[in-house]
Amino acid sequence: QVQLVESGGGLVQAGGSLRLSCAASGRTFSSYAMGWFRQAPGKEREFVASFSWSSSRTVYADSVKGRFTISRDTAKNTVYLQMNSLTPEATAVYYCAARPVTATAWSTRSYDYWGQGTQVTVSS
């Protein structure tokens, strides 16, 4: 069974940085794609970034392009989301997701497995 555990959230001032981690277990993830999503209070869950283990292809939402970066540690089965130049609009619960195909995807419906989420709060 696939398990995803996020960590690294917290409170940061505007302009600051955070690095989120998603530790994956239960499968060999070489044929999976991973995604990061976020959900602010009262809003729908939205796409942030997606990453393919096999091709290393990454896709970012326009709102985070140039400020957020996905990386991975294959030995640890862990995907990271480095978030720089944070703004209060980034305040949300951030979720890691996985899908058992290699192609990246932006829709929540494309992902089969989800973590419990980690809170990110950016103060102004």
Coordinates of C-alpha atoms in Angstrom, one line a residue:
Q1 CA 0.0 0.0 0.0
V2 CA 1.3 3.4 -1.0
Q3 CA 1.9 5.8 1.9
L4 CA 2.8 9.4 1.5
V5 CA 3.9 11.5 4.5
E6 CA 4.5 15.2 4.2
S7 CA 6.5 17.3 6.5
G8 CA 8.3 20.7 6.6
G9 CA 5.3 23.0 6.9
G10 CA 5.2 25.9 9.3
L11 CA 5.0 29.6 9.8
V12 CA 7.2 31.9 7.8
Q13 CA 7.3 35.6 7.0
A14 CA 6.6 36.9 3.5
G15 CA 9.7 36.7 1.4
G16 CA 10.9 33.7 3.3
S17 CA 11.4 30.1 2.3
L18 CA 10.3 26.6 3.3
R19 CA 11.2 23.1 2.1
L20 CA 8.4 20.5 2.1
S21 CA 9.2 16.8 2.1
C22 CA 7.1 13.9 0.9
A23 CA 8.3 10.5 2.0
A24 CA 6.9 7.7 -0.1
S25 CA 6.7 4.1 0.8
G26 CA 5.0 0.9 -0.2
R27 CA 6.0 0.7 -3.9
T28 CA 8.8 1.1 -6.3
F29 CA 8.2 4.6 -7.5
S30 CA 10.3 4.5 -10.7
S31 CA 7.1 4.3 -12.8
Y32 CA 5.1 6.9 -10.8
A33 CA 4.5 10.6 -11.1
M34 CA 4.2 12.8 -8.0
G35 CA 2.3 15.9 -7.5
W36 CA 2.1 18.8 -5.0
F37 CA -1.2 20.5 -4.5
R38 CA -2.4 23.1 -2.0
Q39 CA -5.8 24.0 -0.5
A40 CA -6.5 27.3 1.1
P41 CA -9.5 27.8 3.5
G42 CA -12.7 28.0 1.5
K43 CA -11.0 27.2 -1.8
E44 CA -10.6 24.2 -4.0
R45 CA -7.4 22.1 -4.0
E46 CA -5.1 23.5 -6.7
F47 CA -2.2 22.2 -8.6
V48 CA 1.3 23.4 -7.6
A49 CA 3.8 21.1 -9.3
S50 CA 4.3 17.6 -10.7
F51 CA 7.3 15.4 -11.2
S52 CA 8.0 12.1 -13.0
W53 CA 10.4 9.7 -11.3
S54 CA 11.4 8.1 -14.6
S55 CA 12.0 11.1 -16.8
S56 CA 12.6 13.7 -14.1
R57 CA 10.2 16.0 -16.0
T58 CA 8.7 18.7 -13.8
V59 CA 5.7 20.9 -14.4
Y60 CA 4.8 23.9 -12.3
A61 CA 1.7 26.1 -12.0
D62 CA 2.2 29.5 -13.4
S63 CA 1.7 31.1 -10.0
V64 CA 4.8 29.3 -8.6
K65 CA 7.0 29.1 -11.6
G66 CA 10.5 30.5 -10.9
R67 CA 10.0 30.4 -7.1
F68 CA 9.2 26.8 -6.3
T69 CA 11.4 23.8 -7.2
I70 CA 10.9 20.1 -7.0
S71 CA 13.8 17.8 -6.3
R72 CA 14.2 14.2 -5.2
D73 CA 16.3 11.8 -3.2
T74 CA 15.9 8.5 -4.9
A75 CA 17.6 6.5 -2.1
K76 CA 15.1 7.9 0.4
N77 CA 12.1 7.7 -1.9
T78 CA 11.5 11.4 -1.0
V79 CA 10.3 14.3 -3.1
Y80 CA 11.0 17.9 -2.0
L81 CA 9.3 21.1 -2.7
Q82 CA 11.5 24.1 -2.2
M83 CA 9.4 27.3 -1.9
N84 CA 11.1 30.6 -2.1
S85 CA 9.9 34.2 -2.1
L86 CA 6.7 33.2 -0.3
T87 CA 3.7 35.4 -0.2
P88 CA 0.6 35.3 2.1
E89 CA -1.3 33.9 -0.9
A90 CA 0.7 30.7 -0.5
T91 CA -0.9 30.0 2.9
A92 CA -2.6 26.6 2.6
V93 CA -2.4 23.0 3.4
Y94 CA 0.0 21.4 1.0
Y95 CA -0.6 17.8 -0.1
C96 CA 1.7 15.3 -1.8
A97 CA 0.1 12.9 -4.3
A98 CA 1.2 9.9 -6.4
R99 CA -0.1 8.3 -9.5
P100 CA 1.0 4.9 -10.9
V101 CA 1.9 6.3 -14.4
T102 CA 5.0 8.1 -15.5
A103 CA 3.4 11.1 -17.0
T104 CA 3.0 14.3 -14.9
A105 CA -0.5 15.6 -14.4
W106 CA -2.2 18.7 -13.0
S107 CA -5.6 17.4 -12.1
T108 CA -6.5 16.1 -8.6
R109 CA -8.5 13.4 -10.3
S110 CA -5.4 12.0 -11.9
Y111 CA -3.8 11.0 -8.6
D112 CA -4.7 7.8 -6.7
Y113 CA -2.7 8.4 -3.4
W114 CA -2.6 11.3 -1.1
G115 CA -0.8 12.3 2.0
Q116 CA -2.3 13.9 5.1
G117 CA -1.1 17.4 4.2
T118 CA 1.2 19.9 6.0
Q119 CA 0.2 23.4 6.9
V120 CA 2.1 26.4 5.4
T121 CA 1.3 29.8 6.8
V122 CA 2.9 32.9 5.4
S123 CA 2.6 36.1 7.5
S124 CA 2.6 39.6 5.9

